[in-house]
Amino acid sequence: MKESNKQLGRGTIYIYIESVAAMIFGYIFWIILSRIGTIEIIGTFSAIVSLAGIFSVIASFGIPEGNQRFLGKFFYQQKLSDAKIFVKSSLVLVCAGIILCTLLILILSDWIYTVFTFDFRLIVALIMLIASYTIFLLFHSIVISSLRTKILPTTMVASWIVRIVLASLMISVGVGVVGVAIAYTFGYIISCLILGIAIIMILKYANHSRSEASLSSATKDVSVSSLASWIPDLIMTIGIQLGTVVVFGTYGSNEAGLYFISLIIVTGISSVVHSIFTIALPALSSMIDGRKKFAWHTIRLSTIISLPFTSSLIFYSKDILQLIGQDYIEGSLSLQILLLSMLPTAVQSGIGSLVYSYGHYRKFLVIGLGASIPRVALYFLLVPIYGSTGASLAYTIGAIIGFAVSIVIAKRIGMLIFWKDLLLIFFIPMTLALVLSYLHVNYILAIIATIIGSNVLFFKLQILTSADIKYSLEILPERISSRISMLLTRYSRK
């Protein structure tokens, strides 16, 4: 059991590294793109990416999540022939979903042109992006189920390098937004090729054992399992991506570009936080006792990691957006409002992971609906009045309502929320960042000072303990974790 837990830890740490790499290289991509392209290109491309995100979840049918329940067990038990059957059935279902979505988009092409002014070239680029991203999601989930995730960070870095190089070339030769969309799609194609080879290598010994499952039964099992996660995922994705689409349809590409860049910054940080809960979910699901305590522990650590950084960005939003380009500085208010959603989103995600680990799918759905329904309704209400700022308000208000719903559900299942710790985690970095901003400290120094100062105070106030850090270090190689643990022990004695 101990060895399997170590394997789980070694596997899941690469998911976290992948998320951090995606955030860093994603920011580099958008900074370069904004420097060499126009805000119109960014705005139009943002609408394509947002629509592709929504349609990809529709096309996937929830298969990337639903198949993990079976594949995880088969890989753990070394039943590779059964795993191969389920991989095939998942691929068949996803390809069917891609074909259906393609037909739907072609049927709606006149409406898409009327609302978004997407010509046929952009519609083809949209379909290519949907197909590549959907298959990437499937292959990514299969690799995660195998716990052989060491390839994920390398794959992510390679895909972003391809995007950066190709997008730069496309814009330099004057291809415009179609070229950027093709470059972005090629990033996913590269990822699919690398992950596809990795999956083939994982399953290469599958023919040496007899499968107990048939393709038809596997398809049925995966379909039923996937429905439980498909609707919540679709609701969540619509809640996040629809804002850009509504802004683009109402105000055009310039305003959509302002909002989308701010959203990219926030969702990049959120993806790192979400990876922590992705890492925690298998552990939560395998526990008999202590799930609620572990869920709170995960929420606390995720907010300790994210809030010092996001607090700095709130007070230095103009400096951050200036890195992307002068045209984006006026989107600083949108960025500030979006960053305020980080705390409620982290708490909501932690409670959602706990509820999902218990198998309470209806409660999990209620949490998702609590955030997404108000968010979607407010997009249509606030965006026509306030533009990108209205979209940011809708996003953050939705997060706060989802937070309130998750707190009610946490109370019903008997989970304790330590409000004193949570409030200190919120106000300490906010206060430090406010003071540094008032003193006109350089934004780079202020961000570093806020992160270090906040964590020192967390440590002094016992919000963050050496035991927390030692627990987190268990998934690292022993030589690294033992040296850090020795340093922490010496520091705690002083």
Tab-separated table of C-alpha atoms in Angstrom:
chain	number	residue	atom	x	y	z
A	1	MET	CA	0.000	0.000	0.000
A	2	LYS	CA	2.789	2.387	0.912
A	3	GLU	CA	4.523	1.697	-2.402
A	4	SER	CA	1.307	2.279	-4.348
A	5	ASN	CA	0.809	5.584	-2.543
A	6	LYS	CA	4.340	6.588	-3.510
A	7	GLN	CA	3.569	5.652	-7.105
A	8	LEU	CA	0.419	7.765	-6.942
A	9	GLY	CA	2.402	10.669	-5.530
A	10	ARG	CA	5.146	10.378	-8.132
A	11	GLY	CA	2.525	10.228	-10.868
A	12	THR	CA	0.416	13.133	-9.716
A	13	ILE	CA	3.292	15.550	-9.061
A	14	TYR	CA	3.880	15.652	-12.827
A	15	ILE	CA	0.294	16.870	-13.273
A	16	TYR	CA	1.143	19.840	-11.071
A	17	ILE	CA	4.384	20.502	-12.978
A	18	GLU	CA	2.446	20.283	-16.244
A	19	SER	CA	-0.072	22.878	-15.017
A	20	VAL	CA	2.681	25.277	-13.955
A	21	ALA	CA	4.461	24.818	-17.306
A	22	ALA	CA	1.199	25.426	-19.182
A	23	MET	CA	0.603	28.624	-17.221
A	24	ILE	CA	4.126	29.995	-17.821
A	25	PHE	CA	4.356	29.105	-21.519
A	26	GLY	CA	0.748	30.182	-22.056
A	27	TYR	CA	1.590	33.632	-20.720
A	28	ILE	CA	4.668	33.783	-22.951
A	29	PHE	CA	2.523	32.839	-25.954
A	30	TRP	CA	-0.029	35.574	-25.300
A	31	ILE	CA	2.616	38.206	-24.568
A	32	ILE	CA	4.417	37.470	-27.856
A	33	LEU	CA	1.135	37.289	-29.764
A	34	SER	CA	-0.023	40.637	-28.388
A	35	ARG	CA	3.310	42.244	-29.277
A	36	ILE	CA	3.365	41.140	-32.915
A	37	GLY	CA	-0.381	40.956	-33.565
A	38	THR	CA	-3.284	43.339	-33.133
A	39	ILE	CA	-5.986	43.417	-30.491
A	40	GLU	CA	-8.486	42.525	-33.261
A	41	ILE	CA	-6.594	39.277	-33.910
A	42	ILE	CA	-6.502	38.501	-30.183
A	43	GLY	CA	-10.211	39.256	-29.810
A	44	THR	CA	-11.348	37.145	-32.760
A	45	PHE	CA	-9.051	34.293	-31.795
A	46	SER	CA	-10.349	34.449	-28.211
A	47	ALA	CA	-13.886	33.841	-29.495
A	48	ILE	CA	-12.656	30.824	-31.502
A	49	VAL	CA	-10.859	29.377	-28.461
A	50	SER	CA	-13.904	29.912	-26.232
A	51	LEU	CA	-16.314	28.305	-28.706
A	52	ALA	CA	-13.881	25.418	-29.218
A	53	GLY	CA	-13.722	24.908	-25.452
A	54	ILE	CA	-17.507	24.615	-25.221
A	55	PHE	CA	-17.917	22.353	-28.266
A	56	SER	CA	-15.009	20.127	-27.182
A	57	VAL	CA	-16.761	19.325	-23.916
A	58	ILE	CA	-19.931	18.539	-25.885
A	59	ALA	CA	-17.982	16.310	-28.303
A	60	SER	CA	-16.147	14.475	-25.530
A	61	PHE	CA	-19.418	13.260	-23.900
A	62	GLY	CA	-17.536	13.265	-20.585
A	63	ILE	CA	-15.471	10.266	-21.771
A	64	PRO	CA	-12.093	11.630	-20.535
A	65	GLU	CA	-13.479	11.606	-16.977
A	66	GLY	CA	-15.801	8.599	-17.237
A	67	ASN	CA	-13.181	6.160	-18.524
A	68	GLN	CA	-10.756	6.858	-15.657
A	69	ARG	CA	-12.909	4.877	-13.240
A	70	PHE	CA	-12.261	1.725	-15.304
A	71	LEU	CA	-8.802	2.416	-16.714
A	72	GLY	CA	-7.348	3.300	-13.324
A	73	LYS	CA	-8.423	-0.083	-11.961
A	74	PHE	CA	-7.225	-2.009	-15.016
A	75	PHE	CA	-3.806	-0.346	-15.056
A	76	TYR	CA	-3.411	-0.898	-11.307
A	77	GLN	CA	-4.307	-4.597	-11.697
A	78	GLN	CA	-2.150	-4.888	-14.850
A	79	LYS	CA	-5.163	-5.987	-16.919
A	80	LEU	CA	-3.795	-4.346	-20.042
A	81	SER	CA	-6.050	-6.222	-22.477
A	82	ASP	CA	-9.137	-4.903	-20.707
A	83	ALA	CA	-7.592	-1.438	-20.637
A	84	LYS	CA	-6.959	-1.638	-24.392
A	85	ILE	CA	-10.618	-2.490	-25.061
A	86	PHE	CA	-11.778	0.478	-22.979
A	87	VAL	CA	-9.295	2.789	-24.727
A	88	LYS	CA	-10.686	1.698	-28.103
A	89	SER	CA	-14.296	2.194	-26.990
A	90	SER	CA	-13.450	5.641	-25.604
A	91	LEU	CA	-11.796	6.643	-28.876
A	92	VAL	CA	-14.813	5.452	-30.897
A	93	LEU	CA	-17.214	7.469	-28.720
A	94	VAL	CA	-15.080	10.609	-28.855
A	95	CYS	CA	-14.691	10.385	-32.644
A	96	ALA	CA	-18.467	10.019	-32.947
A	97	GLY	CA	-18.876	13.128	-30.797
A	98	ILE	CA	-16.442	15.083	-32.989
A	99	ILE	CA	-18.355	14.093	-36.139
A	100	LEU	CA	-21.693	15.124	-34.604
A	101	CYS	CA	-20.289	18.487	-33.461
A	102	THR	CA	-18.779	19.078	-36.897
A	103	LEU	CA	-22.160	18.475	-38.542
A	104	LEU	CA	-23.839	20.764	-36.005
A	105	ILE	CA	-21.360	23.590	-36.677
A	106	LEU	CA	-21.771	23.222	-40.454
A	107	ILE	CA	-25.559	23.358	-40.065
A	108	LEU	CA	-25.220	26.490	-37.909
A	109	SER	CA	-22.558	28.091	-40.135
A	110	ASP	CA	-24.906	30.816	-41.446
A	111	TRP	CA	-25.941	31.748	-37.901
A	112	ILE	CA	-22.288	31.739	-36.756
A	113	TYR	CA	-21.409	34.078	-39.636
A	114	THR	CA	-24.291	36.414	-38.769
A	115	VAL	CA	-23.445	36.629	-35.044
A	116	PHE	CA	-19.636	36.340	-35.070
A	117	THR	CA	-18.793	37.184	-38.720
A	118	PHE	CA	-16.791	33.934	-38.969
A	119	ASP	CA	-16.219	33.090	-42.631
A	120	PHE	CA	-15.785	29.506	-43.855
A	121	ARG	CA	-12.011	29.550	-43.200
A	122	LEU	CA	-12.566	30.430	-39.547
A	123	ILE	CA	-15.273	27.767	-39.235
A	124	VAL	CA	-12.853	25.141	-40.608
A	125	ALA	CA	-10.189	26.372	-38.159
A	126	LEU	CA	-12.755	26.096	-35.348
A	127	ILE	CA	-13.603	22.498	-36.313
A	128	MET	CA	-9.905	21.548	-36.474
A	129	LEU	CA	-9.306	23.041	-33.032
A	130	ILE	CA	-12.318	21.215	-31.558
A	131	ALA	CA	-11.206	17.859	-32.994
A	132	SER	CA	-7.577	18.138	-31.870
A	133	TYR	CA	-8.444	19.436	-28.396
A	134	THR	CA	-11.078	16.736	-27.792
A	135	ILE	CA	-8.686	13.929	-28.731
A	136	PHE	CA	-6.001	15.554	-26.583
A	137	LEU	CA	-8.364	15.504	-23.583
A	138	LEU	CA	-8.981	11.783	-24.128
A	139	PHE	CA	-5.307	10.838	-24.510
A	140	HIS	CA	-4.404	13.017	-21.527
A	141	SER	CA	-6.949	11.209	-19.334
A	142	ILE	CA	-5.638	7.792	-20.416
A	143	VAL	CA	-2.058	8.700	-19.491
A	144	ILE	CA	-3.226	10.057	-16.121
A	145	SER	CA	-5.112	6.803	-15.447
A	146	SER	CA	-1.916	4.830	-16.062
A	147	LEU	CA	-0.021	7.046	-13.553
A	148	ARG	CA	2.851	7.172	-16.071
A	149	THR	CA	2.595	10.930	-16.179
A	150	LYS	CA	6.271	11.818	-16.486
A	151	ILE	CA	5.681	12.522	-20.186
A	152	LEU	CA	3.040	15.205	-19.500
A	153	PRO	CA	5.284	18.218	-18.686
A	154	THR	CA	7.501	17.501	-21.706
A	155	THR	CA	4.455	17.194	-23.940
A	156	MET	CA	3.022	20.462	-22.658
A	157	VAL	CA	6.274	22.378	-23.187
A	158	ALA	CA	6.712	20.939	-26.704
A	159	SER	CA	3.164	21.886	-27.710
A	160	TRP	CA	3.547	25.475	-26.492
A	161	ILE	CA	6.899	25.903	-28.253
A	162	VAL	CA	5.268	24.738	-31.497
A	163	ARG	CA	2.418	27.213	-30.970
A	164	ILE	CA	4.750	30.128	-30.257
A	165	VAL	CA	6.974	29.469	-33.288
A	166	LEU	CA	4.143	28.768	-35.752
A	167	ALA	CA	1.930	31.643	-34.565
A	168	SER	CA	4.845	34.076	-34.896
A	169	LEU	CA	5.519	32.848	-38.437
A	170	MET	CA	1.841	32.989	-39.406
A	171	ILE	CA	1.428	36.582	-38.244
A	172	SER	CA	4.717	37.675	-39.831
A	173	VAL	CA	3.558	36.415	-43.253
A	174	GLY	CA	0.174	38.103	-42.833
A	175	VAL	CA	-2.083	35.060	-42.450
A	176	GLY	CA	-3.772	36.631	-39.425
A	177	VAL	CA	-6.265	34.983	-37.085
A	178	VAL	CA	-6.676	31.876	-39.266
A	179	GLY	CA	-2.928	31.270	-39.040
A	180	VAL	CA	-2.947	31.730	-35.264
A	181	ALA	CA	-5.808	29.227	-34.958
A	182	ILE	CA	-3.913	26.714	-37.110
A	183	ALA	CA	-0.762	27.217	-35.008
A	184	TYR	CA	-2.753	26.697	-31.817
A	185	THR	CA	-4.292	23.536	-33.281
A	186	PHE	CA	-0.877	22.167	-34.244
A	187	GLY	CA	0.117	22.410	-30.591
A	188	TYR	CA	-2.645	19.951	-29.725
A	189	ILE	CA	-1.746	17.741	-32.694
A	190	ILE	CA	1.844	17.482	-31.418
A	191	SER	CA	0.511	16.637	-27.943
A	192	CYS	CA	-1.773	13.963	-29.391
A	193	LEU	CA	1.110	12.378	-31.310
A	194	ILE	CA	3.391	12.248	-28.258
A	195	LEU	CA	0.673	10.999	-25.912
A	196	GLY	CA	-0.578	8.541	-28.536
A	197	ILE	CA	2.888	6.974	-28.775
A	198	ALA	CA	3.072	6.858	-24.967
A	199	ILE	CA	-0.293	5.049	-24.812
A	200	ILE	CA	0.834	2.535	-27.442
A	201	MET	CA	3.963	1.837	-25.381
A	202	ILE	CA	1.881	1.431	-22.214
A	203	LEU	CA	-0.463	-1.046	-23.932
A	204	LYS	CA	2.156	-2.891	-26.017
A	205	TYR	CA	1.890	-6.051	-23.881
A	206	ALA	CA	-1.929	-6.061	-23.936
A	207	ASN	CA	-2.132	-8.994	-26.373
A	208	HIS	CA	-0.273	-11.261	-23.926
A	209	SER	CA	-3.372	-11.656	-21.750
A	210	ARG	CA	-7.002	-12.426	-22.498
A	211	SER	CA	-9.581	-9.672	-22.142
A	212	GLU	CA	-12.682	-10.225	-20.038
A	213	ALA	CA	-14.488	-7.281	-21.675
A	214	SER	CA	-15.988	-6.812	-25.131
A	215	LEU	CA	-16.019	-3.603	-27.149
A	216	SER	CA	-19.814	-3.305	-26.899
A	217	SER	CA	-19.916	-3.802	-23.118
A	218	ALA	CA	-16.993	-1.407	-22.640
A	219	THR	CA	-18.745	1.220	-24.758
A	220	LYS	CA	-21.899	0.864	-22.662
A	221	ASP	CA	-20.009	1.041	-19.349
A	222	VAL	CA	-17.989	4.099	-20.372
A	223	SER	CA	-21.087	5.874	-21.710
A	224	VAL	CA	-23.053	5.384	-18.483
A	225	SER	CA	-20.098	6.408	-16.299
A	226	SER	CA	-19.353	9.489	-18.400
A	227	LEU	CA	-22.814	11.017	-18.094
A	228	ALA	CA	-22.246	11.690	-14.371
A	229	SER	CA	-19.348	14.064	-15.104
A	230	TRP	CA	-20.339	15.315	-18.566
A	231	ILE	CA	-23.183	17.620	-17.527
A	232	PRO	CA	-21.247	19.275	-14.632
A	233	ASP	CA	-18.200	19.730	-16.894
A	234	LEU	CA	-20.333	21.244	-19.653
A	235	ILE	CA	-22.042	23.601	-17.215
A	236	MET	CA	-18.709	24.700	-15.746
A	237	THR	CA	-17.129	25.221	-19.178
A	238	ILE	CA	-20.070	27.269	-20.446
A	239	GLY	CA	-19.902	29.369	-17.282
A	240	ILE	CA	-16.225	30.145	-17.907
A	241	GLN	CA	-16.076	30.452	-21.710
A	242	LEU	CA	-19.415	32.064	-22.533
A	243	GLY	CA	-18.312	35.460	-21.215
A	244	THR	CA	-15.796	35.924	-24.033
A	245	VAL	CA	-18.366	34.822	-26.617
A	246	VAL	CA	-21.009	37.262	-25.321
A	247	VAL	CA	-18.509	40.149	-25.177
A	248	PHE	CA	-17.358	39.375	-28.728
A	249	GLY	CA	-20.926	39.157	-30.037
A	250	THR	CA	-21.952	42.387	-28.272
A	251	TYR	CA	-18.918	44.680	-28.556
A	252	GLY	CA	-16.635	43.041	-31.120
A	253	SER	CA	-13.057	41.790	-31.134
A	254	ASN	CA	-11.353	44.675	-29.280
A	255	GLU	CA	-13.438	44.402	-26.125
A	256	ALA	CA	-13.332	40.595	-26.296
A	257	GLY	CA	-9.535	40.743	-26.473
A	258	LEU	CA	-9.375	42.889	-23.326
A	259	TYR	CA	-11.565	40.486	-21.376
A	260	PHE	CA	-9.974	37.312	-22.724
A	261	ILE	CA	-6.426	38.313	-21.774
A	262	SER	CA	-7.551	39.006	-18.197
A	263	LEU	CA	-9.451	35.710	-18.147
A	264	ILE	CA	-6.390	33.818	-19.427
A	265	ILE	CA	-4.295	35.187	-16.549
A	266	VAL	CA	-6.885	34.100	-13.977
A	267	THR	CA	-7.658	30.694	-15.484
A	268	GLY	CA	-3.925	29.988	-15.770
A	269	ILE	CA	-3.567	30.421	-12.011
A	270	SER	CA	-6.825	28.522	-11.440
A	271	SER	CA	-5.522	25.559	-13.451
A	272	VAL	CA	-2.559	25.253	-11.083
A	273	VAL	CA	-4.941	25.342	-8.107
A	274	HIS	CA	-7.233	22.837	-9.840
A	275	SER	CA	-4.297	20.472	-10.366
A	276	ILE	CA	-3.910	20.310	-6.583
A	277	PHE	CA	-7.480	19.038	-6.303
A	278	THR	CA	-6.853	16.668	-9.219
A	279	ILE	CA	-3.962	15.264	-7.211
A	280	ALA	CA	-6.095	15.086	-4.054
A	281	LEU	CA	-9.145	13.379	-5.610
A	282	PRO	CA	-7.643	9.858	-5.906
A	283	ALA	CA	-6.480	10.082	-2.295
A	284	LEU	CA	-9.913	11.291	-1.148
A	285	SER	CA	-11.666	8.515	-3.068
A	286	SER	CA	-9.483	5.815	-1.509
A	287	MET	CA	-9.960	7.029	2.081
A	288	ILE	CA	-12.362	5.437	4.548
A	289	ASP	CA	-11.877	7.999	7.330
A	290	GLY	CA	-10.473	11.521	7.415
A	291	ARG	CA	-11.769	12.722	4.055
A	292	LYS	CA	-13.217	15.979	5.385
A	293	LYS	CA	-10.055	16.851	7.266
A	294	PHE	CA	-7.945	16.073	4.206
A	295	ALA	CA	-10.250	18.168	1.983
A	296	TRP	CA	-9.860	21.168	4.311
A	297	HIS	CA	-6.099	20.584	4.357
A	298	THR	CA	-6.103	20.714	0.540
A	299	ILE	CA	-8.224	23.889	0.437
A	300	ARG	CA	-5.919	25.561	2.939
A	301	LEU	CA	-2.757	24.671	1.030
A	302	SER	CA	-4.238	25.697	-2.333
A	303	THR	CA	-5.209	29.134	-1.009
A	304	ILE	CA	-1.828	29.554	0.692
A	305	ILE	CA	-0.158	28.842	-2.660
A	306	SER	CA	-2.407	31.037	-4.817
A	307	LEU	CA	-3.636	34.033	-2.802
A	308	PRO	CA	-0.295	35.783	-2.092
A	309	PHE	CA	0.385	35.840	-5.838
A	310	THR	CA	-3.125	36.882	-6.896
A	311	SER	CA	-3.274	39.568	-4.188
A	312	SER	CA	-0.178	41.172	-5.690
A	313	LEU	CA	-1.694	41.074	-9.156
A	314	ILE	CA	-4.820	42.881	-7.939
A	315	PHE	CA	-2.819	45.952	-6.906
A	316	TYR	CA	-0.378	45.748	-9.815
A	317	SER	CA	-2.824	44.774	-12.565
A	318	LYS	CA	-1.818	47.670	-14.835
A	319	ASP	CA	1.866	46.709	-14.624
A	320	ILE	CA	1.038	43.094	-15.492
A	321	LEU	CA	-1.163	44.011	-18.459
A	322	GLN	CA	1.446	46.500	-19.674
A	323	LEU	CA	3.750	43.514	-20.238
A	324	ILE	CA	1.245	42.273	-22.782
A	325	GLY	CA	0.768	45.650	-24.440
A	326	GLN	CA	-0.352	49.233	-23.916
A	327	ASP	CA	-3.719	48.485	-25.518
A	328	TYR	CA	-4.572	46.051	-22.709
A	329	ILE	CA	-4.037	48.376	-19.727
A	330	GLU	CA	-7.653	49.527	-19.837
A	331	GLY	CA	-8.622	45.943	-19.009
A	332	SER	CA	-7.008	46.236	-15.548
A	333	LEU	CA	-10.367	46.630	-13.776
A	334	SER	CA	-11.611	43.415	-15.385
A	335	LEU	CA	-8.480	41.614	-14.205
A	336	GLN	CA	-8.875	42.923	-10.641
A	337	ILE	CA	-12.493	41.777	-10.473
A	338	LEU	CA	-11.664	38.342	-11.904
A	339	LEU	CA	-8.809	37.843	-9.417
A	340	LEU	CA	-11.261	38.307	-6.534
A	341	SER	CA	-12.845	35.007	-7.594
A	342	MET	CA	-9.776	32.961	-6.610
A	343	LEU	CA	-10.689	32.349	-2.957
A	344	PRO	CA	-14.336	31.331	-3.520
A	345	THR	CA	-13.289	29.181	-6.485
A	346	ALA	CA	-10.651	27.333	-4.429
A	347	VAL	CA	-13.096	26.609	-1.598
A	348	GLN	CA	-15.803	25.550	-4.044
A	349	SER	CA	-13.383	23.211	-5.866
A	350	GLY	CA	-12.202	21.623	-2.624
A	351	ILE	CA	-15.708	20.942	-1.346
A	352	GLY	CA	-16.723	19.732	-4.815
A	353	SER	CA	-13.839	17.229	-4.835
A	354	LEU	CA	-14.897	15.961	-1.411
A	355	VAL	CA	-18.530	15.555	-2.457
A	356	TYR	CA	-17.494	13.792	-5.688
A	357	SER	CA	-15.228	11.415	-3.751
A	358	TYR	CA	-18.252	10.343	-1.680
A	359	GLY	CA	-20.189	9.629	-4.876
A	360	HIS	CA	-22.729	12.390	-4.136
A	361	TYR	CA	-23.024	13.384	-7.785
A	362	ARG	CA	-26.268	15.319	-7.308
A	363	LYS	CA	-24.637	17.571	-4.705
A	364	PHE	CA	-21.641	17.977	-7.019
A	365	LEU	CA	-24.010	19.029	-9.808
A	366	VAL	CA	-25.783	21.506	-7.500
A	367	ILE	CA	-22.456	23.207	-6.698
A	368	GLY	CA	-21.688	23.545	-10.409
A	369	LEU	CA	-25.157	24.879	-11.176
A	370	GLY	CA	-24.923	27.309	-8.262
A	371	ALA	CA	-21.919	28.978	-9.884
A	372	SER	CA	-22.761	28.625	-13.570
A	373	ILE	CA	-26.460	29.531	-13.833
A	374	PRO	CA	-26.093	32.984	-12.193
A	375	ARG	CA	-22.872	33.536	-14.138
A	376	VAL	CA	-24.483	32.796	-17.515
A	377	ALA	CA	-27.582	34.879	-16.720
A	378	LEU	CA	-25.448	37.823	-15.595
A	379	TYR	CA	-23.334	37.661	-18.769
A	380	PHE	CA	-26.404	38.551	-20.827
A	381	LEU	CA	-27.541	41.150	-18.289
A	382	LEU	CA	-24.264	42.941	-17.478
A	383	VAL	CA	-22.168	42.655	-20.659
A	384	PRO	CA	-24.469	44.873	-22.795
A	385	ILE	CA	-24.221	47.551	-20.078
A	386	TYR	CA	-20.630	47.335	-18.831
A	387	GLY	CA	-18.779	45.387	-21.541
A	388	SER	CA	-15.751	43.384	-20.401
A	389	THR	CA	-16.149	44.732	-16.855
A	390	GLY	CA	-19.682	43.315	-16.821
A	391	ALA	CA	-18.370	39.909	-17.903
A	392	SER	CA	-15.816	40.008	-15.070
A	393	LEU	CA	-18.534	40.943	-12.568
A	394	ALA	CA	-20.710	38.075	-13.805
A	395	TYR	CA	-17.816	35.616	-13.510
A	396	THR	CA	-16.896	36.652	-9.960
A	397	ILE	CA	-20.486	36.916	-8.698
A	398	GLY	CA	-21.062	33.396	-10.038
A	399	ALA	CA	-17.987	32.200	-8.134
A	400	ILE	CA	-19.271	33.808	-4.917
A	401	ILE	CA	-22.722	32.218	-5.294
A	402	GLY	CA	-21.098	28.844	-6.020
A	403	PHE	CA	-18.974	29.367	-2.908
A	404	ALA	CA	-22.111	30.018	-0.819
A	405	VAL	CA	-23.827	26.898	-2.194
A	406	SER	CA	-20.747	24.769	-1.481
A	407	ILE	CA	-20.591	26.074	2.104
A	408	VAL	CA	-24.226	25.037	2.657
A	409	ILE	CA	-23.469	21.561	1.280
A	410	ALA	CA	-20.297	21.326	3.387
A	411	LYS	CA	-22.367	22.084	6.484
A	412	ARG	CA	-24.898	19.381	5.564
A	413	ILE	CA	-22.219	16.700	5.211
A	414	GLY	CA	-20.516	17.794	8.435
A	415	MET	CA	-17.351	19.352	7.001
A	416	LEU	CA	-15.782	22.034	9.180
A	417	ILE	CA	-14.526	25.274	7.628
A	418	PHE	CA	-11.964	27.056	9.795
A	419	TRP	CA	-13.015	30.607	9.021
A	420	LYS	CA	-10.309	32.285	11.074
A	421	ASP	CA	-7.561	30.606	9.056
A	422	LEU	CA	-9.354	31.306	5.790
A	423	LEU	CA	-9.812	34.998	6.571
A	424	LEU	CA	-6.165	35.356	7.614
A	425	ILE	CA	-5.040	33.636	4.407
A	426	PHE	CA	-7.102	36.201	2.480
A	427	PHE	CA	-6.331	39.407	4.388
A	428	ILE	CA	-2.601	38.958	5.148
A	429	PRO	CA	-1.411	38.973	1.504
A	430	MET	CA	-4.029	41.581	0.548
A	431	THR	CA	-2.750	43.908	3.281
A	432	LEU	CA	0.899	43.371	2.347
A	433	ALA	CA	0.188	43.966	-1.341
A	434	LEU	CA	-1.849	47.094	-0.542
A	435	VAL	CA	0.964	48.569	1.583
A	436	LEU	CA	3.618	47.811	-1.042
A	437	SER	CA	1.438	49.325	-3.757
A	438	TYR	CA	0.850	52.450	-1.649
A	439	LEU	CA	4.621	52.792	-1.199
A	440	HIS	CA	5.070	52.485	-4.996
A	441	VAL	CA	7.371	49.475	-4.718
A	442	ASN	CA	8.343	47.955	-8.081
A	443	TYR	CA	5.781	45.308	-9.046
A	444	ILE	CA	8.328	42.480	-9.390
A	445	LEU	CA	9.783	43.172	-5.942
A	446	ALA	CA	6.275	43.620	-4.528
A	447	ILE	CA	5.080	40.250	-5.838
A	448	ILE	CA	8.140	38.478	-4.414
A	449	ALA	CA	7.858	40.340	-1.094
A	450	THR	CA	4.144	39.572	-0.779
A	451	ILE	CA	4.655	35.862	-1.419
A	452	ILE	CA	7.601	35.535	0.981
A	453	GLY	CA	6.130	37.830	3.644
A	454	SER	CA	2.748	36.094	3.564
A	455	ASN	CA	4.237	32.629	3.941
A	456	VAL	CA	6.483	33.751	6.808
A	457	LEU	CA	3.435	35.146	8.620
A	458	PHE	CA	1.434	32.006	7.830
A	459	PHE	CA	4.257	29.973	9.357
A	460	LYS	CA	4.482	32.191	12.449
A	461	LEU	CA	0.714	32.069	13.001
A	462	GLN	CA	0.700	28.272	12.556
A	463	ILE	CA	-1.618	28.522	9.564
A	464	LEU	CA	1.159	26.823	7.628
A	465	THR	CA	3.102	24.268	9.659
A	466	SER	CA	6.242	22.271	9.074
A	467	ALA	CA	4.043	19.158	9.142
A	468	ASP	CA	2.068	20.526	6.174
A	469	ILE	CA	5.229	21.084	4.179
A	470	LYS	CA	6.711	17.713	5.133
A	471	TYR	CA	3.486	16.009	4.074
A	472	SER	CA	3.608	17.788	0.725
A	473	LEU	CA	7.261	16.802	0.273
A	474	GLU	CA	6.511	13.081	0.555
A	475	ILE	CA	5.818	12.864	-3.167
A	476	LEU	CA	9.232	14.297	-4.057
A	477	PRO	CA	12.374	12.188	-4.483
A	478	GLU	CA	13.732	11.161	-1.080
A	479	ARG	CA	17.075	12.968	-1.423
A	480	ILE	CA	15.331	16.289	-2.099
A	481	SER	CA	12.574	15.923	0.499
A	482	SER	CA	14.959	14.819	3.274
A	483	ARG	CA	17.226	17.860	2.817
A	484	ILE	CA	14.292	20.288	2.829
A	485	SER	CA	12.852	18.558	5.906
A	486	MET	CA	16.173	18.995	7.729
A	487	LEU	CA	16.166	22.722	6.942
A	488	LEU	CA	12.588	23.059	8.184
A	489	THR	CA	13.439	21.229	11.399
A	490	ARG	CA	16.380	23.549	12.071
A	491	TYR	CA	14.246	26.620	11.352
A	492	SER	CA	11.414	25.475	13.635
A	493	ARG	CA	13.883	24.964	16.527
A	494	LYS	CA	15.084	28.578	16.239
